[in-house]
Amino acid sequence: MLPGENVCTGCGACKNICPVNAIKMCTNFEGFLYPGIQDEKCIHCKRCEHVCPIKKNIENDEYEEYFAVQAKTDEKESTSGGIFAIIAKYVLSQGGIVFGAAFDKNYKVIHKYIAKEEQLYQLQGSKYVQSEIKYTFRQAKNFLDKGKMVLFSGTPCQIAGLRKYLSVTYENLICVDLICHGVPAPKIWKMYLRTFHKNKNIKSIRFRDNKYMKEKVFSIQYGDSKRYVKEYPNDPYIWGFCYDLFLRKSCYNCMFKGVVSYSDLTLGDAWGAENYAKSLYRRKKRTSVVILRGEKGVQIFDQISNNIEYQKVDKSQVIKYNPCIVSSVSCNKERENFFEELKKHCFRYVLKKYYYKGVINK
Ligand SMILES: Cc1cc2nc3c(=O)[nH]c(=O)nc-3n(C[C@H](O)[C@H](O)[C@H](O)COP(=O)(O)OP(=O)(O)OC[C@H]3O[C@@H](n4cnc5c(N)ncnc54)[C@H](O)[C@@H]3O)c2cc1C
């Protein structure tokens, strides 16, 4: 049996492992993807069940070291300190391949790979929507088997899915995950764009636009050179994300928090850096938190150390200002009502109603 809706993270490991492509990811009413077995194709090998990362833990190294980091280069497309871009550039310079989340032409968020630095901007920047993994685990395995260096980035559950799918340790694989608040429903994102920004010929979307002094500004650039700019959380979609109204059910009880990470490095925002990384904070540049996990994490950090400013920081201080490292957010008490109302009323009315109602979770 595949896991139920409360626990399945939609990582796609089952779809990727199925030898007869009998698993189809289907969208539920809330707009999240869940695996469905096509009986007519299934050969009952149970590989989909065995590969599920929530069913059996993967071995991981519990070593951790915390750093506050800023890229020395100006990484305009990045969300915080630009550390992802620095790691990606290192891998590309070695002839490697980089996997991560990008927008497709309709601004749906999907996983894909790039092999050239000119393409890196596509993967930079956080997209606060669940990304569809598609068959990227298979693609990564192909590159790894050919001896290519592969950097795979994603949420902690996606990395756990990849590691479980691969089942063996590859020396040429680097896994990077994010400190993760939780992922909103792709359907809500699609409906939000269609309802609130329709006919606007969108040119670009930045969930955290670096052009502004404030750390948290959401912006959409339209084709007519007008720009929609909102400071967090003053937009109905951003509000719903920040206050946990339409995150995936498994995110409210995430099994991949804290030391249970299967990545070599974990990246996040250095919230509260003014308290624990004062010298970097004074430089007035955005700062990331990097958690090194195990020997490979340390090696990669060493390789990129000439391209970053960094300072070792105290784990407890970092967690104090960024609790998502160790704990899941709680479910907004209006989540169920929100989705129930979507069955009966139009999207604009429901999203705005909950936005103006302002039910926060604290
Ligand atoms: C859904 C989500 C929730 C987050 N919640 C927190 C949080 O609570 N606290 C915190 O400190 N940081 C959080 N982050 C991480 C943070 O936004 C930055 O990505 C991180 O600080 C790294 O910044 P950067 O400048 O190095 O890289 P950036 O260039 O900003 O990061 C890009 C990386 O993020 C990956 N990525 C982007 N969107 C997605 C997605 N939808 N799914 C999977 N991977 C994605 C890309 O593949 C790439 O590896 C979250 C990110 C996402 C996507």
CSV table of C-alpha atoms and ligand atoms in Angstrom, one decimal:
chain,number,residue,atom,x,y,z
A,1,MET,CA,0.0,0.0,0.0
A,2,LEU,CA,1.2,3.5,-0.8
A,3,PRO,CA,1.0,6.0,2.1
A,4,GLY,CA,-2.2,8.1,2.6
A,5,GLU,CA,-2.7,11.8,2.0
A,6,ASN,CA,-1.7,12.9,5.4
A,7,VAL,CA,1.8,11.5,5.1
A,8,CYS,CA,2.7,11.2,1.4
A,9,THR,CA,5.0,14.1,0.4
A,10,GLY,CA,4.5,13.6,-3.3
A,11,CYS,CA,8.3,13.2,-3.7
A,12,GLY,CA,7.8,11.0,-6.8
A,13,ALA,CA,10.3,8.2,-5.9
A,14,CYS,CA,7.5,5.6,-6.5
A,15,LYS,CA,6.8,7.0,-10.0
A,16,ASN,CA,10.5,7.1,-10.8
A,17,ILE,CA,11.2,3.5,-9.6
A,18,CYS,CA,8.3,1.8,-11.3
A,19,PRO,CA,9.8,-0.5,-14.0
A,20,VAL,CA,6.5,-0.5,-16.1
A,21,ASN,CA,5.5,3.2,-15.6
A,22,ALA,CA,2.3,2.1,-13.8
A,23,ILE,CA,2.4,5.0,-11.4
A,24,LYS,CA,0.6,8.2,-12.4
A,25,MET,CA,0.8,11.3,-10.2
A,26,CYS,CA,-2.8,12.5,-9.9
A,27,THR,CA,-4.0,15.9,-8.5
A,28,ASN,CA,-6.4,15.8,-5.5
A,29,PHE,CA,-9.0,18.4,-5.0
A,30,GLU,CA,-6.6,20.6,-3.0
A,31,GLY,CA,-4.3,20.5,-6.0
A,32,PHE,CA,-1.4,18.3,-4.7
A,33,LEU,CA,0.0,15.3,-6.6
A,34,TYR,CA,-0.4,11.8,-5.2
A,35,PRO,CA,0.6,8.6,-6.8
A,36,GLY,CA,-2.0,6.4,-8.3
A,37,ILE,CA,-1.3,2.8,-9.4
A,38,GLN,CA,-2.7,1.9,-12.8
A,39,ASP,CA,-3.9,-1.7,-12.2
A,40,GLU,CA,-3.8,-2.7,-15.8
A,41,LYS,CA,-0.1,-2.0,-16.0
A,42,CYS,CA,1.0,-3.0,-12.4
A,43,ILE,CA,3.1,-6.2,-12.1
A,44,HIS,CA,2.9,-6.2,-8.2
A,45,CYS,CA,6.7,-6.0,-7.7
A,46,LYS,CA,6.1,-3.7,-4.7
A,47,ARG,CA,9.1,-1.6,-5.6
A,48,CYS,CA,6.9,1.5,-5.2
A,49,GLU,CA,6.2,0.6,-1.6
A,50,HIS,CA,9.8,-0.2,-0.7
A,51,VAL,CA,11.2,3.0,-2.2
A,52,CYS,CA,8.9,5.3,-0.2
A,53,PRO,CA,11.2,7.4,2.1
A,54,ILE,CA,8.6,7.8,4.8
A,55,LYS,CA,8.4,4.0,5.3
A,56,LYS,CA,12.0,3.2,5.9
A,57,ASN,CA,14.6,5.6,7.0
A,58,ILE,CA,17.8,6.0,5.1
A,59,GLU,CA,21.1,6.0,6.9
A,60,ASN,CA,22.5,9.4,7.5
A,61,ASP,CA,25.4,11.1,9.1
A,62,GLU,CA,24.4,13.1,12.2
A,63,TYR,CA,27.4,15.4,12.0
A,64,GLU,CA,26.4,19.1,11.7
A,65,GLU,CA,28.1,22.4,11.5
A,66,TYR,CA,26.4,25.8,11.1
A,67,PHE,CA,27.6,28.8,9.1
A,68,ALA,CA,26.3,32.2,8.1
A,69,VAL,CA,27.3,32.8,4.5
A,70,GLN,CA,27.3,35.5,1.8
A,71,ALA,CA,28.3,35.0,-1.9
A,72,LYS,CA,31.2,37.3,-2.8
A,73,THR,CA,29.6,37.8,-6.2
A,74,ASP,CA,26.3,39.7,-6.6
A,75,GLU,CA,23.8,36.9,-7.0
A,76,LYS,CA,20.8,39.0,-8.1
A,77,GLU,CA,18.5,36.1,-8.8
A,78,SER,CA,19.0,34.4,-5.5
A,79,THR,CA,16.7,34.5,-2.5
A,80,SER,CA,19.2,35.0,0.4
A,81,GLY,CA,23.0,34.7,0.4
A,82,GLY,CA,23.4,33.2,-3.0
A,83,ILE,CA,25.1,30.1,-1.7
A,84,PHE,CA,23.1,27.8,-4.0
A,85,ALA,CA,24.4,29.6,-7.0
A,86,ILE,CA,28.0,29.4,-5.8
A,87,ILE,CA,27.7,25.6,-5.3
A,88,ALA,CA,26.0,25.2,-8.7
A,89,LYS,CA,28.8,27.2,-10.4
A,90,TYR,CA,31.4,25.0,-8.9
A,91,VAL,CA,29.6,21.8,-10.1
A,92,LEU,CA,29.1,23.2,-13.6
A,93,SER,CA,32.8,24.2,-13.7
A,94,GLN,CA,33.6,20.5,-13.2
A,95,GLY,CA,31.4,19.6,-16.2
A,96,GLY,CA,28.6,18.6,-13.9
A,97,ILE,CA,24.8,18.8,-14.0
A,98,VAL,CA,22.6,20.7,-11.7
A,99,PHE,CA,19.0,19.8,-10.8
A,100,GLY,CA,16.5,22.2,-9.2
A,101,ALA,CA,13.2,23.9,-9.3
A,102,ALA,CA,12.3,26.2,-12.2
A,103,PHE,CA,9.2,27.9,-13.7
A,104,ASP,CA,7.9,26.4,-17.0
A,105,LYS,CA,6.4,28.7,-19.6
A,106,ASN,CA,3.1,28.9,-17.7
A,107,TYR,CA,4.8,29.6,-14.3
A,108,LYS,CA,4.1,26.1,-13.0
A,109,VAL,CA,7.0,24.9,-10.8
A,110,ILE,CA,8.9,21.9,-12.1
A,111,HIS,CA,12.2,20.1,-11.4
A,112,LYS,CA,14.6,20.1,-14.3
A,113,TYR,CA,18.4,20.0,-15.0
A,114,ILE,CA,20.8,22.5,-16.5
A,115,ALA,CA,24.4,21.9,-17.7
A,116,LYS,CA,25.4,25.5,-18.5
A,117,GLU,CA,26.0,28.6,-16.3
A,118,GLU,CA,23.8,30.7,-18.6
A,119,GLN,CA,20.8,28.6,-17.5
A,120,LEU,CA,21.5,28.8,-13.8
A,121,TYR,CA,19.1,31.8,-13.3
A,122,GLN,CA,16.2,29.4,-13.9
A,123,LEU,CA,16.9,27.4,-10.8
A,124,GLN,CA,17.9,30.4,-8.6
A,125,GLY,CA,15.3,32.0,-6.3
A,126,SER,CA,12.8,30.2,-4.1
A,127,LYS,CA,9.5,29.4,-5.6
A,128,TYR,CA,7.0,29.0,-2.8
A,129,VAL,CA,4.9,26.3,-4.5
A,130,GLN,CA,5.4,22.5,-4.5
A,131,SER,CA,7.7,21.6,-7.4
A,132,GLU,CA,6.8,18.6,-9.6
A,133,ILE,CA,9.7,16.1,-9.7
A,134,LYS,CA,8.6,14.3,-12.9
A,135,TYR,CA,11.3,11.8,-14.0
A,136,THR,CA,14.3,13.8,-12.7
A,137,PHE,CA,15.4,11.0,-10.3
A,138,ARG,CA,15.8,8.7,-13.4
A,139,GLN,CA,17.7,11.5,-15.3
A,140,ALA,CA,20.0,12.1,-12.3
A,141,LYS,CA,20.8,8.4,-12.0
A,142,ASN,CA,21.7,8.3,-15.7
A,143,PHE,CA,24.1,11.1,-15.3
A,144,LEU,CA,25.6,9.6,-12.1
A,145,ASP,CA,26.0,6.2,-13.8
A,146,LYS,CA,28.0,7.9,-16.6
A,147,GLY,CA,30.3,9.4,-14.0
A,148,LYS,CA,29.0,13.0,-14.2
A,149,MET,CA,29.1,15.1,-11.1
A,150,VAL,CA,25.4,15.8,-10.1
A,151,LEU,CA,24.1,18.5,-7.8
A,152,PHE,CA,20.5,17.8,-6.9
A,153,SER,CA,18.6,20.5,-4.9
A,154,GLY,CA,15.1,20.4,-3.5
A,155,THR,CA,13.0,20.2,-0.4
A,156,PRO,CA,14.2,17.7,2.3
A,157,CYS,CA,11.4,15.2,1.4
A,158,GLN,CA,12.5,15.4,-2.3
A,159,ILE,CA,16.1,14.7,-1.4
A,160,ALA,CA,15.0,11.8,0.9
A,161,GLY,CA,13.0,10.4,-2.1
A,162,LEU,CA,16.0,10.7,-4.4
A,163,ARG,CA,18.4,9.0,-1.9
A,164,LYS,CA,15.9,6.2,-1.4
A,165,TYR,CA,15.4,5.8,-5.1
A,166,LEU,CA,19.2,5.6,-5.8
A,167,SER,CA,19.6,3.2,-2.9
A,168,VAL,CA,23.4,3.2,-3.3
A,169,THR,CA,25.9,6.0,-2.3
A,170,TYR,CA,27.3,7.8,-5.3
A,171,GLU,CA,30.6,9.7,-4.7
A,172,ASN,CA,29.7,12.0,-7.6
A,173,LEU,CA,26.4,13.1,-6.1
A,174,ILE,CA,25.9,16.3,-4.0
A,175,CYS,CA,22.5,16.8,-2.4
A,176,VAL,CA,21.4,20.2,-1.2
A,177,ASP,CA,18.1,20.7,0.6
A,178,LEU,CA,16.4,23.8,2.0
A,179,ILE,CA,15.2,24.8,5.4
A,180,CYS,CA,11.5,24.3,4.5
A,181,HIS,CA,8.4,26.1,5.8
A,182,GLY,CA,6.2,23.8,3.8
A,183,VAL,CA,4.9,23.7,0.2
A,184,PRO,CA,1.7,25.3,-1.1
A,185,ALA,CA,-0.6,23.7,-3.6
A,186,PRO,CA,0.3,24.1,-7.2
A,187,LYS,CA,-3.4,24.4,-8.1
A,188,ILE,CA,-3.8,27.4,-5.7
A,189,TRP,CA,-0.8,29.0,-7.4
A,190,LYS,CA,-2.2,28.4,-10.8
A,191,MET,CA,-5.6,29.8,-9.9
A,192,TYR,CA,-4.1,32.7,-8.1
A,193,LEU,CA,-2.1,33.7,-11.3
A,194,ARG,CA,-5.1,33.1,-13.5
A,195,THR,CA,-7.5,35.0,-11.3
A,196,PHE,CA,-5.4,37.9,-10.0
A,197,HIS,CA,-3.0,38.5,-12.9
A,198,LYS,CA,-4.8,37.2,-16.0
A,199,ASN,CA,-4.1,38.8,-19.4
A,200,LYS,CA,-1.1,40.6,-17.9
A,201,ASN,CA,1.5,38.8,-20.1
A,202,ILE,CA,3.8,37.9,-17.1
A,203,LYS,CA,7.5,38.3,-17.9
A,204,SER,CA,9.0,37.2,-14.5
A,205,ILE,CA,8.0,36.4,-11.0
A,206,ARG,CA,10.1,36.8,-7.9
A,207,PHE,CA,8.9,35.5,-4.6
A,208,ARG,CA,11.6,37.4,-2.8
A,209,ASP,CA,12.8,40.2,-5.1
A,210,ASN,CA,16.3,41.3,-4.4
A,211,LYS,CA,15.8,44.8,-6.0
A,212,TYR,CA,14.3,46.1,-2.8
A,213,MET,CA,15.9,46.9,0.5
A,214,LYS,CA,13.3,44.9,2.4
A,215,GLU,CA,14.1,41.2,2.6
A,216,LYS,CA,10.5,40.1,1.8
A,217,VAL,CA,9.0,41.6,-1.3
A,218,PHE,CA,7.0,39.6,-3.9
A,219,SER,CA,7.0,41.0,-7.4
A,220,ILE,CA,5.5,40.2,-10.8
A,221,GLN,CA,6.9,41.9,-13.9
A,222,TYR,CA,4.3,42.4,-16.6
A,223,GLY,CA,5.0,42.7,-20.3
A,224,ASP,CA,3.8,46.3,-20.5
A,225,SER,CA,6.6,47.1,-18.1
A,226,LYS,CA,4.3,47.6,-15.2
A,227,ARG,CA,5.2,45.8,-12.0
A,228,TYR,CA,3.1,44.3,-9.2
A,229,VAL,CA,5.0,44.7,-6.0
A,230,LYS,CA,3.8,43.6,-2.5
A,231,GLU,CA,5.7,43.5,0.8
A,232,TYR,CA,5.0,40.3,2.8
A,233,PRO,CA,2.3,39.3,3.6
A,234,ASN,CA,0.2,41.9,1.7
A,235,ASP,CA,-0.9,39.7,-1.1
A,236,PRO,CA,-3.6,37.0,-0.8
A,237,TYR,CA,-1.3,34.1,-2.0
A,238,ILE,CA,1.7,35.2,0.0
A,239,TRP,CA,-0.6,35.6,3.0
A,240,GLY,CA,-1.9,32.1,2.6
A,241,PHE,CA,1.7,30.7,2.3
A,242,CYS,CA,3.0,32.6,5.4
A,243,TYR,CA,0.0,31.6,7.5
A,244,ASP,CA,0.0,28.0,6.4
A,245,LEU,CA,-3.5,28.0,4.9
A,246,PHE,CA,-2.9,25.8,1.9
A,247,LEU,CA,0.3,23.8,2.6
A,248,ARG,CA,0.5,20.1,1.8
A,249,LYS,CA,-0.9,18.0,4.6
A,250,SER,CA,2.4,16.2,5.2
A,251,CYS,CA,4.1,19.5,5.8
A,252,TYR,CA,2.3,20.0,9.1
A,253,ASN,CA,3.9,16.9,10.4
A,254,CYS,CA,7.1,16.8,8.4
A,255,MET,CA,9.3,13.7,8.9
A,256,PHE,CA,12.4,15.3,7.5
A,257,LYS,CA,13.1,18.0,10.1
A,258,GLY,CA,16.3,18.5,12.2
A,259,VAL,CA,19.0,16.0,12.0
A,260,VAL,CA,16.9,13.7,9.8
A,261,SER,CA,18.3,15.2,6.6
A,262,TYR,CA,19.7,13.2,3.8
A,263,SER,CA,21.5,16.1,2.2
A,264,ASP,CA,25.2,17.1,2.2
A,265,LEU,CA,24.3,20.7,2.8
A,266,THR,CA,21.1,22.4,4.0
A,267,LEU,CA,20.5,26.1,2.9
A,268,GLY,CA,18.2,28.6,4.5
A,269,ASP,CA,17.7,32.3,5.4
A,270,ALA,CA,19.9,33.7,8.2
A,271,TRP,CA,16.9,35.2,10.1
A,272,GLY,CA,18.2,37.0,13.2
A,273,ALA,CA,21.8,37.2,11.8
A,274,GLU,CA,22.1,40.6,13.5
A,275,ASN,CA,22.3,38.6,16.8
A,276,TYR,CA,24.7,35.8,15.9
A,277,ALA,CA,26.6,36.9,12.7
A,278,LYS,CA,27.2,40.5,13.4
A,279,SER,CA,30.2,41.0,11.1
A,280,LEU,CA,28.4,39.6,8.1
A,281,TYR,CA,25.2,41.5,9.0
A,282,ARG,CA,27.1,44.8,9.0
A,283,ARG,CA,27.9,44.2,5.3
A,284,LYS,CA,24.3,44.9,4.5
A,285,LYS,CA,24.1,41.9,2.1
A,286,ARG,CA,21.6,39.1,2.3
A,287,THR,CA,22.9,36.2,4.3
A,288,SER,CA,22.2,32.5,4.1
A,289,VAL,CA,22.5,29.8,6.8
A,290,VAL,CA,24.4,26.7,5.6
A,291,ILE,CA,24.3,23.5,7.6
A,292,LEU,CA,27.1,21.2,6.6
A,293,ARG,CA,26.2,17.5,7.1
A,294,GLY,CA,28.9,14.9,6.9
A,295,GLU,CA,32.2,14.7,5.2
A,296,LYS,CA,31.0,15.6,1.7
A,297,GLY,CA,29.3,18.8,2.9
A,298,VAL,CA,32.6,19.9,4.5
A,299,GLN,CA,34.5,19.1,1.3
A,300,ILE,CA,32.1,21.1,-0.9
A,301,PHE,CA,32.2,24.0,1.5
A,302,ASP,CA,36.0,23.9,1.4
A,303,GLN,CA,35.9,23.9,-2.5
A,304,ILE,CA,33.7,27.1,-2.6
A,305,SER,CA,35.3,28.9,0.4
A,306,ASN,CA,37.2,31.4,-1.8
A,307,ASN,CA,34.0,32.6,-3.3
A,308,ILE,CA,32.1,33.3,-0.1
A,309,GLU,CA,32.3,35.3,3.1
A,310,TYR,CA,31.4,33.1,6.1
A,311,GLN,CA,31.3,32.9,9.8
A,312,LYS,CA,30.8,29.8,12.0
A,313,VAL,CA,27.6,30.3,14.0
A,314,ASP,CA,25.9,28.8,17.0
A,315,LYS,CA,23.3,26.2,16.2
A,316,SER,CA,20.9,27.1,19.0
A,317,GLN,CA,20.9,30.8,18.0
A,318,VAL,CA,20.1,29.9,14.3
A,319,ILE,CA,17.3,27.6,15.4
A,320,LYS,CA,15.9,30.2,17.8
A,321,TYR,CA,15.3,32.6,14.8
A,322,ASN,CA,14.5,29.9,12.2
A,323,PRO,CA,12.4,27.2,14.0
A,324,CYS,CA,11.5,25.5,10.7
A,325,ILE,CA,14.9,23.8,10.9
A,326,VAL,CA,13.6,21.5,13.6
A,327,SER,CA,9.8,21.8,13.7
A,328,SER,CA,6.9,21.8,11.3
A,329,VAL,CA,4.5,24.7,11.1
A,330,SER,CA,1.0,24.1,12.6
A,331,CYS,CA,-1.9,23.8,10.4
A,332,ASN,CA,-4.0,27.0,10.0
A,333,LYS,CA,-7.3,26.2,11.8
A,334,GLU,CA,-9.2,27.5,8.8
A,335,ARG,CA,-7.5,25.2,6.3
A,336,GLU,CA,-10.4,22.7,6.0
A,337,ASN,CA,-13.0,25.5,5.7
A,338,PHE,CA,-10.9,27.2,3.1
A,339,PHE,CA,-10.9,24.1,0.8
A,340,GLU,CA,-14.5,23.3,1.5
A,341,GLU,CA,-15.6,26.8,0.5
A,342,LEU,CA,-13.5,26.4,-2.7
A,343,LYS,CA,-15.9,23.6,-3.7
A,344,LYS,CA,-18.9,26.0,-3.5
A,345,HIS,CA,-17.6,29.5,-4.4
A,346,CYS,CA,-15.4,31.2,-6.9
A,347,PHE,CA,-11.6,31.3,-6.2
A,348,ARG,CA,-11.3,35.1,-6.0
A,349,TYR,CA,-14.1,35.3,-3.4
A,350,VAL,CA,-12.7,32.6,-1.2
A,351,LEU,CA,-9.0,33.6,-1.3
A,352,LYS,CA,-9.9,37.2,-0.6
A,353,LYS,CA,-12.4,36.3,2.1
A,354,TYR,CA,-9.7,34.4,4.1
A,355,TYR,CA,-7.1,37.0,3.4
A,356,TYR,CA,-9.3,39.8,4.7
A,357,LYS,CA,-10.5,37.6,7.6
A,358,GLY,CA,-6.9,37.5,8.5
A,359,VAL,CA,-7.0,34.2,10.5
A,360,ILE,CA,-3.4,33.8,11.6
A,361,ASN,CA,-2.0,30.7,13.1
A,362,LYS,CA,-0.3,32.0,16.1
B,1,LIG,C1,8.9,26.1,-0.4
B,1,LIG,C2,10.1,26.7,0.3
B,1,LIG,C3,10.0,27.0,1.7
B,1,LIG,C4,11.2,27.6,2.4
B,1,LIG,N1,11.1,27.9,3.7
B,1,LIG,C5,12.1,28.4,4.3
B,1,LIG,C6,12.1,28.7,5.7
B,1,LIG,O1,11.1,28.5,6.4
B,1,LIG,N2,13.2,29.1,6.4
B,1,LIG,C7,14.4,29.4,5.7
B,1,LIG,O2,15.4,29.8,6.3
B,1,LIG,N3,14.4,29.1,4.3
B,1,LIG,C8,13.4,28.6,3.7
B,1,LIG,N4,13.5,28.4,2.3
B,1,LIG,C9,14.8,28.5,1.6
B,1,LIG,C10,15.1,29.9,1.2
B,1,LIG,O3,14.0,30.6,0.6
B,1,LIG,C11,16.3,30.0,0.2
B,1,LIG,O4,16.0,29.1,-0.9
B,1,LIG,C12,17.5,29.6,0.8
B,1,LIG,O5,17.9,30.5,1.8
B,1,LIG,C13,18.7,29.5,-0.2
B,1,LIG,O6,18.9,30.7,-0.7
B,1,LIG,P1,20.0,31.0,-1.8
B,1,LIG,O7,20.1,32.4,-2.0
B,1,LIG,O8,21.3,30.2,-1.5
B,1,LIG,O9,19.5,30.2,-3.1
B,1,LIG,P2,18.3,30.5,-4.1
B,1,LIG,O10,18.9,30.7,-5.4
B,1,LIG,O11,17.3,31.3,-3.6
B,1,LIG,O12,17.7,29.0,-4.0
B,1,LIG,C14,17.4,28.3,-5.1
B,1,LIG,C15,17.3,26.8,-4.6
B,1,LIG,O13,16.0,26.5,-4.1
B,1,LIG,C16,15.5,25.4,-4.8
B,1,LIG,N5,14.1,25.7,-4.9
B,1,LIG,C17,13.4,26.8,-5.2
B,1,LIG,N6,12.1,26.6,-5.2
B,1,LIG,C18,11.9,25.3,-4.9
B,1,LIG,C19,10.7,24.5,-4.7
B,1,LIG,N7,9.5,25.0,-4.8
B,1,LIG,N8,10.9,23.2,-4.4
B,1,LIG,C20,12.2,22.7,-4.2
B,1,LIG,N9,13.3,23.4,-4.4
B,1,LIG,C21,13.2,24.7,-4.7
B,1,LIG,C22,16.2,25.5,-6.2
B,1,LIG,O14,16.2,24.3,-6.8
B,1,LIG,C23,17.6,26.0,-5.8
B,1,LIG,O15,18.3,24.9,-5.3
B,1,LIG,C24,12.4,27.8,1.6
B,1,LIG,C25,12.4,27.5,0.3
B,1,LIG,C26,11.3,27.0,-0.4
B,1,LIG,C27,11.4,26.7,-1.9
